[in-house]
């Protein structure tokens, strides 16, 4: 296997077009694909506590499931044309600021993806004539250089939204990031991060319907590797600036097949593989990339874990803060392996969080909530293995 290399394309036109590709010609036995939207509406104290997420998720395999909705997974031998069809699961939740409404939608059905027409949709018709599913497409709003219109209709609510580029910086437009060997079938990851978009839309849950606008994150991911446990953090401060980190975790979490976490001492016993993090200030356009990063869970006997975040630079600049959980959602990714004699299991946790006890220094200047405002966001802290 040749050594994997990272390649970044900062051409937003190419990045936006790549959103509508899935590249089945690259896929191997471990492949999965994801289209993921995270919305943080503007509120009285910044961008929280309200928060929303919707995703399309697909997995290679003869028998796979998302939250035990079993179906045949991606087939790399499927016919390709102007439109590509495959099975997917649409999921979503809404935190209305008072409670988390889980499974706003959870439907497994056939998806249609069109590179030429730039849309992805998946709908499931019910016996009573109702239809649940989702569609995202290239925005018809000519005022935006890049944009996506989306509609989600679920059993417990849905959304109708528009997202668009929030500035000229690379982080506010779709990029193409590839971490892979020369031959893709040997592994690798390609993702299209849109790390800061603007949005407006209507969101409906059992708590009611709201017209909201704010800042969000989008990512289209193609993975040609098994899913290892990871920690991902996305925080938006009141002034619109962003902190985000990502790291793969190697430890006993790989063996955890239960819904809950291990006790504190075991959860902390892990190795962060290639941790990376950044802070972006949209007011100055500056991005700070940290040399060292870590995410440490704080496990409680009852309730959700909190998290300690630390990021450092060699020049002495740093950020340290605690993330307090105020909501949680979870689903399981399962796949039958070894001629269906065993099942691999991956537990996907998302925690809605608020920044607490923030201290830091960037560019030699003090960094705290006094000059950047409250911070709200999301932590993905997963465990298990999806083989």
GROMACS .gro file of C-alpha atoms in nm:
model
  387
    1UNK     CA    1   0.000   0.000   0.000
    2UNK     CA    2   0.142   0.335  -0.096
    3UNK     CA    3   0.168   0.611   0.161
    4UNK     CA    4  -0.142   0.828   0.192
    5UNK     CA    5  -0.107   1.196   0.108
    6UNK     CA    6  -0.329   1.494   0.181
    7UNK     CA    7  -0.437   1.715  -0.107
    8UNK     CA    8  -0.659   2.022  -0.074
    9UNK     CA    9  -0.837   2.195  -0.362
   10UNK     CA   10  -0.950   2.548  -0.272
   11UNK     CA   11  -1.150   2.602  -0.590
   12UNK     CA   12  -1.512   2.654  -0.472
   13UNK     CA   13  -1.655   2.584  -0.820
   14UNK     CA   14  -1.490   2.241  -0.829
   15UNK     CA   15  -1.578   2.187  -0.463
   16UNK     CA   16  -1.945   2.260  -0.519
   17UNK     CA   17  -1.963   2.030  -0.822
   18UNK     CA   18  -1.800   1.748  -0.625
   19UNK     CA   19  -2.085   1.755  -0.372
   20UNK     CA   20  -2.298   1.574  -0.630
   21UNK     CA   21  -2.055   1.282  -0.688
   22UNK     CA   22  -2.016   0.956  -0.498
   23UNK     CA   23  -1.746   0.784  -0.711
   24UNK     CA   24  -1.854   0.417  -0.699
   25UNK     CA   25  -1.552   0.342  -0.919
   26UNK     CA   26  -1.332   0.419  -0.615
   27UNK     CA   27  -1.523   0.216  -0.358
   28UNK     CA   28  -1.402  -0.099  -0.184
   29UNK     CA   29  -1.546  -0.341   0.073
   30UNK     CA   30  -1.529  -0.083   0.357
   31UNK     CA   31  -1.682   0.221   0.181
   32UNK     CA   32  -1.943   0.456   0.323
   33UNK     CA   33  -2.079   0.793   0.213
   34UNK     CA   34  -2.240   1.078   0.407
   35UNK     CA   35  -2.410   1.411   0.336
   36UNK     CA   36  -2.432   1.600   0.668
   37UNK     CA   37  -2.588   1.937   0.765
   38UNK     CA   38  -2.551   2.103   1.106
   39UNK     CA   39  -2.747   2.424   1.176
   40UNK     CA   40  -2.683   2.669   1.462
   41UNK     CA   41  -2.946   2.946   1.459
   42UNK     CA   42  -2.871   3.297   1.584
   43UNK     CA   43  -3.024   3.345   1.930
   44UNK     CA   44  -3.017   3.589   2.221
   45UNK     CA   45  -2.691   3.457   2.364
   46UNK     CA   46  -2.512   3.359   2.046
   47UNK     CA   47  -2.575   3.043   1.842
   48UNK     CA   48  -2.734   2.820   2.103
   49UNK     CA   49  -2.894   2.628   2.259
   50UNK     CA   50  -3.117   2.558   1.955
   51UNK     CA   51  -2.952   2.329   1.699
   52UNK     CA   52  -3.051   2.098   1.411
   53UNK     CA   53  -2.892   1.813   1.213
   54UNK     CA   54  -2.994   1.620   0.900
   55UNK     CA   55  -2.795   1.359   0.708
   56UNK     CA   56  -2.796   1.106   0.425
   57UNK     CA   57  -2.591   0.796   0.519
   58UNK     CA   58  -2.496   0.491   0.307
   59UNK     CA   59  -2.270   0.192   0.371
   60UNK     CA   60  -2.116  -0.084   0.159
   61UNK     CA   61  -2.232  -0.437   0.238
   62UNK     CA   62  -2.482  -0.710   0.158
   63UNK     CA   63  -2.665  -0.643   0.484
   64UNK     CA   64  -2.623  -0.314   0.673
   65UNK     CA   65  -2.835  -0.104   0.906
   66UNK     CA   66  -2.866   0.241   1.056
   67UNK     CA   67  -3.053   0.210   1.386
   68UNK     CA   68  -3.154  -0.145   1.293
   69UNK     CA   69  -3.325  -0.059   0.966
   70UNK     CA   70  -3.162  -0.345   0.774
   71UNK     CA   71  -3.114  -0.326   0.398
   72UNK     CA   72  -2.871  -0.405   0.118
   73UNK     CA   73  -2.592  -0.151   0.118
   74UNK     CA   74  -2.396   0.021  -0.156
   75UNK     CA   75  -2.314  -0.194  -0.457
   76UNK     CA   76  -1.997  -0.087  -0.640
   77UNK     CA   77  -2.115  -0.280  -0.947
   78UNK     CA   78  -2.429  -0.069  -0.983
   79UNK     CA   79  -2.494   0.081  -1.324
   80UNK     CA   80  -2.378   0.438  -1.374
   81UNK     CA   81  -2.539   0.697  -1.591
   82UNK     CA   82  -2.652   1.056  -1.560
   83UNK     CA   83  -2.836   0.950  -1.246
   84UNK     CA   84  -2.706   0.706  -0.986
   85UNK     CA   85  -2.938   0.502  -0.762
   86UNK     CA   86  -2.848   0.334  -0.433
   87UNK     CA   87  -2.987   0.273  -0.082
   88UNK     CA   88  -2.953   0.538   0.187
   89UNK     CA   89  -3.085   0.625   0.531
   90UNK     CA   90  -3.204   0.980   0.607
   91UNK     CA   91  -3.184   1.084   0.970
   92UNK     CA   92  -3.235   1.405   1.161
   93UNK     CA   93  -3.299   1.567   1.498
   94UNK     CA   94  -3.397   1.912   1.627
   95UNK     CA   95  -3.307   2.072   1.960
   96UNK     CA   96  -3.567   2.348   2.003
   97UNK     CA   97  -3.380   2.500   2.299
   98UNK     CA   98  -3.596   2.317   2.552
   99UNK     CA   99  -3.555   1.952   2.453
  100UNK     CA  100  -3.403   1.729   2.186
  101UNK     CA  101  -3.658   1.588   1.940
  102UNK     CA  102  -3.486   1.276   1.812
  103UNK     CA  103  -3.574   1.094   1.490
  104UNK     CA  104  -3.750   1.383   1.323
  105UNK     CA  105  -3.688   1.158   1.027
  106UNK     CA  106  -3.543   0.808   1.008
  107UNK     CA  107  -3.614   0.648   0.671
  108UNK     CA  108  -3.425   0.392   0.465
  109UNK     CA  109  -3.507   0.406   0.094
  110UNK     CA  110  -3.359   0.436  -0.255
  111UNK     CA  111  -3.170   0.757  -0.330
  112UNK     CA  112  -3.113   0.926  -0.666
  113UNK     CA  113  -2.798   1.133  -0.715
  114UNK     CA  114  -2.743   1.345  -1.027
  115UNK     CA  115  -2.411   1.512  -1.103
  116UNK     CA  116  -2.550   1.674  -1.416
  117UNK     CA  117  -2.863   1.819  -1.255
  118UNK     CA  118  -2.696   1.867  -0.913
  119UNK     CA  119  -2.945   1.709  -0.676
  120UNK     CA  120  -2.976   1.425  -0.426
  121UNK     CA  121  -3.314   1.296  -0.317
  122UNK     CA  122  -3.467   0.995  -0.144
  123UNK     CA  123  -3.839   0.947  -0.080
  124UNK     CA  124  -4.046   0.668   0.072
  125UNK     CA  125  -4.418   0.645   0.003
  126UNK     CA  126  -4.641   0.505   0.275
  127UNK     CA  127  -4.963   0.306   0.244
  128UNK     CA  128  -5.171   0.605   0.356
  129UNK     CA  129  -5.035   0.813   0.068
  130UNK     CA  130  -4.794   1.019   0.279
  131UNK     CA  131  -4.434   1.058   0.166
  132UNK     CA  132  -4.126   1.092   0.388
  133UNK     CA  133  -3.776   1.172   0.272
  134UNK     CA  134  -3.552   1.456   0.162
  135UNK     CA  135  -3.414   1.644  -0.137
  136UNK     CA  136  -3.117   1.878  -0.165
  137UNK     CA  137  -3.031   2.060  -0.486
  138UNK     CA  138  -2.830   2.344  -0.633
  139UNK     CA  139  -2.998   2.664  -0.515
  140UNK     CA  140  -3.216   2.855  -0.757
  141UNK     CA  141  -3.139   3.182  -0.575
  142UNK     CA  142  -2.926   3.383  -0.818
  143UNK     CA  143  -2.817   3.623  -0.540
  144UNK     CA  144  -2.586   3.359  -0.396
  145UNK     CA  145  -2.264   3.244  -0.565
  146UNK     CA  146  -2.306   2.895  -0.420
  147UNK     CA  147  -2.608   2.757  -0.245
  148UNK     CA  148  -2.815   2.450  -0.164
  149UNK     CA  149  -3.194   2.435  -0.125
  150UNK     CA  150  -3.315   2.155   0.097
  151UNK     CA  151  -3.644   1.999   0.203
  152UNK     CA  152  -3.690   1.728   0.466
  153UNK     CA  153  -4.028   1.571   0.544
  154UNK     CA  154  -4.034   1.328   0.835
  155UNK     CA  155  -4.286   1.156   1.057
  156UNK     CA  156  -4.211   1.394   1.349
  157UNK     CA  157  -4.131   1.715   1.159
  158UNK     CA  158  -3.895   1.845   0.895
  159UNK     CA  159  -3.727   2.147   0.744
  160UNK     CA  160  -3.714   2.366   0.438
  161UNK     CA  161  -3.392   2.565   0.410
  162UNK     CA  162  -3.142   2.746   0.193
  163UNK     CA  163  -2.767   2.761   0.264
  164UNK     CA  164  -2.507   2.977   0.088
  165UNK     CA  165  -2.144   3.082   0.111
  166UNK     CA  166  -2.097   3.328   0.396
  167UNK     CA  167  -1.779   3.496   0.267
  168UNK     CA  168  -1.484   3.476   0.029
  169UNK     CA  169  -1.247   3.285   0.257
  170UNK     CA  170  -1.173   2.923   0.165
  171UNK     CA  171  -1.333   2.805   0.490
  172UNK     CA  172  -1.662   2.974   0.396
  173UNK     CA  173  -1.686   2.789   0.063
  174UNK     CA  174  -1.680   2.421  -0.042
  175UNK     CA  175  -1.331   2.269  -0.054
  176UNK     CA  176  -1.208   1.928  -0.172
  177UNK     CA  177  -0.986   1.743   0.076
  178UNK     CA  178  -0.839   1.407  -0.024
  179UNK     CA  179  -0.633   1.186   0.209
  180UNK     CA  180  -0.559   0.871   0.014
  181UNK     CA  181  -0.297   0.656  -0.156
  182UNK     CA  182  -0.260   0.671  -0.534
  183UNK     CA  183  -0.497   0.377  -0.577
  184UNK     CA  184  -0.823   0.467  -0.406
  185UNK     CA  185  -0.943   0.109  -0.367
  186UNK     CA  186  -0.660   0.059  -0.115
  187UNK     CA  187  -0.825   0.306   0.121
  188UNK     CA  188  -0.852   0.676   0.187
  189UNK     CA  189  -1.100   0.953   0.253
  190UNK     CA  190  -1.232   1.234   0.036
  191UNK     CA  191  -1.453   1.499   0.188
  192UNK     CA  192  -1.609   1.828   0.085
  193UNK     CA  193  -1.610   2.049   0.395
  194UNK     CA  194  -1.813   2.369   0.389
  195UNK     CA  195  -1.698   2.484   0.730
  196UNK     CA  196  -1.907   2.799   0.761
  197UNK     CA  197  -2.223   2.866   0.564
  198UNK     CA  198  -2.510   3.108   0.617
  199UNK     CA  199  -2.865   2.972   0.624
  200UNK     CA  200  -3.227   3.056   0.667
  201UNK     CA  201  -3.521   2.822   0.685
  202UNK     CA  202  -3.829   2.680   0.851
  203UNK     CA  203  -3.783   2.397   1.101
  204UNK     CA  204  -4.069   2.188   1.241
  205UNK     CA  205  -4.063   1.950   1.538
  206UNK     CA  206  -4.314   1.830   1.801
  207UNK     CA  207  -4.219   2.154   1.981
  208UNK     CA  208  -4.354   2.373   1.700
  209UNK     CA  209  -4.244   2.551   1.381
  210UNK     CA  210  -3.985   2.829   1.368
  211UNK     CA  211  -3.832   3.055   1.107
  212UNK     CA  212  -3.458   3.063   1.181
  213UNK     CA  213  -3.131   3.187   1.036
  214UNK     CA  214  -2.770   3.154   1.138
  215UNK     CA  215  -2.444   2.969   1.072
  216UNK     CA  216  -2.387   2.605   0.989
  217UNK     CA  217  -2.155   2.330   0.869
  218UNK     CA  218  -2.190   2.094   0.571
  219UNK     CA  219  -1.980   1.797   0.471
  220UNK     CA  220  -1.999   1.530   0.200
  221UNK     CA  221  -1.773   1.240   0.297
  222UNK     CA  222  -1.655   0.933   0.105
  223UNK     CA  223  -1.467   0.683   0.324
  224UNK     CA  224  -1.284   0.381   0.185
  225UNK     CA  225  -1.170   0.268   0.529
  226UNK     CA  226  -1.342   0.109   0.830
  227UNK     CA  227  -1.503   0.357   1.069
  228UNK     CA  228  -1.280   0.402   1.374
  229UNK     CA  229  -1.390   0.596   1.686
  230UNK     CA  230  -1.339   0.970   1.647
  231UNK     CA  231  -1.383   1.300   1.827
  232UNK     CA  232  -1.515   1.596   1.626
  233UNK     CA  233  -1.593   1.936   1.771
  234UNK     CA  234  -1.758   2.236   1.601
  235UNK     CA  235  -1.808   2.555   1.803
  236UNK     CA  236  -1.952   2.890   1.690
  237UNK     CA  237  -1.888   3.195   1.909
  238UNK     CA  238  -2.123   3.489   1.942
  239UNK     CA  239  -1.909   3.704   1.708
  240UNK     CA  240  -1.940   3.436   1.435
  241UNK     CA  241  -1.590   3.293   1.478
  242UNK     CA  242  -1.535   2.916   1.474
  243UNK     CA  243  -1.324   2.658   1.655
  244UNK     CA  244  -1.317   2.303   1.522
  245UNK     CA  245  -1.109   1.991   1.586
  246UNK     CA  246  -1.097   1.632   1.464
  247UNK     CA  247  -0.903   1.325   1.575
  248UNK     CA  248  -0.931   0.947   1.541
  249UNK     CA  249  -0.918   0.762   1.873
  250UNK     CA  250  -0.735   0.431   1.915
  251UNK     CA  251  -0.806   0.250   2.241
  252UNK     CA  252  -1.048   0.024   2.421
  253UNK     CA  253  -1.334   0.231   2.274
  254UNK     CA  254  -1.285   0.024   1.957
  255UNK     CA  255  -1.421  -0.277   2.147
  256UNK     CA  256  -1.723  -0.108   2.305
  257UNK     CA  257  -2.047  -0.241   2.154
  258UNK     CA  258  -2.280  -0.097   2.421
  259UNK     CA  259  -2.478   0.226   2.406
  260UNK     CA  260  -2.300   0.381   2.704
  261UNK     CA  261  -1.936   0.483   2.752
  262UNK     CA  262  -1.675   0.310   2.965
  263UNK     CA  263  -1.578   0.458   3.301
  264UNK     CA  264  -1.350   0.763   3.314
  265UNK     CA  265  -1.013   0.586   3.343
  266UNK     CA  266  -1.082   0.362   3.042
  267UNK     CA  267  -1.228   0.639   2.824
  268UNK     CA  268  -0.917   0.852   2.876
  269UNK     CA  269  -0.685   0.563   2.790
  270UNK     CA  270  -0.656   0.622   2.416
  271UNK     CA  271  -0.423   0.757   2.149
  272UNK     CA  272  -0.526   1.048   1.926
  273UNK     CA  273  -0.428   0.974   1.565
  274UNK     CA  274  -0.334   1.287   1.368
  275UNK     CA  275  -0.530   1.539   1.579
  276UNK     CA  276  -0.591   1.868   1.403
  277UNK     CA  277  -0.781   2.184   1.492
  278UNK     CA  278  -0.825   2.544   1.385
  279UNK     CA  279  -0.979   2.873   1.488
  280UNK     CA  280  -1.125   3.103   1.222
  281UNK     CA  281  -1.202   3.472   1.268
  282UNK     CA  282  -1.436   3.593   0.989
  283UNK     CA  283  -1.383   3.956   1.089
  284UNK     CA  284  -1.011   3.949   1.009
  285UNK     CA  285  -1.012   3.649   0.772
  286UNK     CA  286  -0.733   3.487   0.975
  287UNK     CA  287  -0.719   3.113   1.040
  288UNK     CA  288  -0.505   2.972   1.321
  289UNK     CA  289  -0.397   2.608   1.288
  290UNK     CA  290  -0.288   2.442   1.612
  291UNK     CA  291   0.010   2.207   1.639
  292UNK     CA  292  -0.138   1.998   1.921
  293UNK     CA  293  -0.499   1.923   2.011
  294UNK     CA  294  -0.690   1.692   2.240
  295UNK     CA  295  -1.046   1.616   2.344
  296UNK     CA  296  -1.086   1.457   2.687
  297UNK     CA  297  -1.428   1.323   2.795
  298UNK     CA  298  -1.548   1.389   3.149
  299UNK     CA  299  -1.768   1.090   3.232
  300UNK     CA  300  -2.038   1.130   3.497
  301UNK     CA  301  -2.218   0.854   3.685
  302UNK     CA  302  -2.544   0.990   3.549
  303UNK     CA  303  -2.624   1.208   3.252
  304UNK     CA  304  -2.418   1.302   2.950
  305UNK     CA  305  -2.040   1.345   2.950
  306UNK     CA  306  -1.877   1.687   2.930
  307UNK     CA  307  -1.551   1.752   2.743
  308UNK     CA  308  -1.221   1.928   2.805
  309UNK     CA  309  -1.070   2.086   2.493
  310UNK     CA  310  -0.710   2.198   2.457
  311UNK     CA  311  -0.524   2.330   2.152
  312UNK     CA  312  -0.167   2.463   2.143
  313UNK     CA  313   0.078   2.626   1.903
  314UNK     CA  314   0.456   2.616   1.920
  315UNK     CA  315   0.465   2.996   1.956
  316UNK     CA  316   0.277   2.974   2.287
  317UNK     CA  317  -0.071   3.060   2.162
  318UNK     CA  318  -0.341   2.831   2.301
  319UNK     CA  319  -0.709   2.772   2.371
  320UNK     CA  320  -0.851   2.578   2.667
  321UNK     CA  321  -1.215   2.537   2.757
  322UNK     CA  322  -1.477   2.299   2.888
  323UNK     CA  323  -1.784   2.192   2.692
  324UNK     CA  324  -2.099   2.131   2.893
  325UNK     CA  325  -2.349   1.894   2.733
  326UNK     CA  326  -2.713   2.002   2.719
  327UNK     CA  327  -2.845   1.741   2.475
  328UNK     CA  328  -2.762   1.404   2.323
  329UNK     CA  329  -2.866   1.184   2.033
  330UNK     CA  330  -2.734   0.845   1.923
  331UNK     CA  331  -2.766   0.583   1.652
  332UNK     CA  332  -2.598   0.255   1.563
  333UNK     CA  333  -2.427   0.156   1.236
  334UNK     CA  334  -2.425  -0.224   1.194
  335UNK     CA  335  -2.300  -0.457   0.922
  336UNK     CA  336  -2.314  -0.833   0.881
  337UNK     CA  337  -1.966  -0.974   0.813
  338UNK     CA  338  -1.799  -1.316   0.768
  339UNK     CA  339  -2.093  -1.456   0.572
  340UNK     CA  340  -2.334  -1.298   0.819
  341UNK     CA  341  -2.193  -1.495   1.115
  342UNK     CA  342  -2.088  -1.174   1.293
  343UNK     CA  343  -2.203  -0.813   1.316
  344UNK     CA  344  -1.973  -0.513   1.341
  345UNK     CA  345  -2.115  -0.226   1.546
  346UNK     CA  346  -2.041   0.146   1.553
  347UNK     CA  347  -2.214   0.382   1.799
  348UNK     CA  348  -2.248   0.740   1.673
  349UNK     CA  349  -2.300   0.994   1.955
  350UNK     CA  350  -2.372   1.363   1.911
  351UNK     CA  351  -2.369   1.601   2.205
  352UNK     CA  352  -2.502   1.956   2.194
  353UNK     CA  353  -2.264   2.168   2.403
  354UNK     CA  354  -2.194   2.511   2.552
  355UNK     CA  355  -1.846   2.659   2.612
  356UNK     CA  356  -1.745   2.713   2.975
  357UNK     CA  357  -1.425   2.829   3.150
  358UNK     CA  358  -1.261   2.957   2.832
  359UNK     CA  359  -0.905   3.090   2.849
  360UNK     CA  360  -0.661   3.146   2.567
  361UNK     CA  361  -0.418   3.361   2.374
  362UNK     CA  362  -0.404   3.417   1.999
  363UNK     CA  363  -0.166   3.654   1.825
  364UNK     CA  364  -0.045   3.749   2.170
  365UNK     CA  365  -0.393   3.876   2.267
  366UNK     CA  366  -0.619   3.742   2.540
  367UNK     CA  367  -0.899   3.518   2.414
  368UNK     CA  368  -1.213   3.476   2.626
  369UNK     CA  369  -1.589   3.514   2.619
  370UNK     CA  370  -1.557   3.883   2.707
  371UNK     CA  371  -1.430   3.966   2.357
  372UNK     CA  372  -1.578   3.679   2.154
  373UNK     CA  373  -1.907   3.604   2.330
  374UNK     CA  374  -2.074   3.278   2.424
  375UNK     CA  375  -1.975   2.962   2.238
  376UNK     CA  376  -2.219   2.685   2.139
  377UNK     CA  377  -2.177   2.379   1.921
  378UNK     CA  378  -2.164   2.005   1.871
  379UNK     CA  379  -1.934   1.719   1.969
  380UNK     CA  380  -1.929   1.383   1.793
  381UNK     CA  381  -1.777   1.125   2.028
  382UNK     CA  382  -1.812   0.777   1.882
  383UNK     CA  383  -1.713   0.425   1.981
  384UNK     CA  384  -1.706   0.074   1.837
  385UNK     CA  385  -1.589  -0.031   1.490
  386UNK     CA  386  -1.767  -0.050   1.155
  387UNK     CA  387  -1.585  -0.315   0.950
   0.00000   0.00000   0.00000
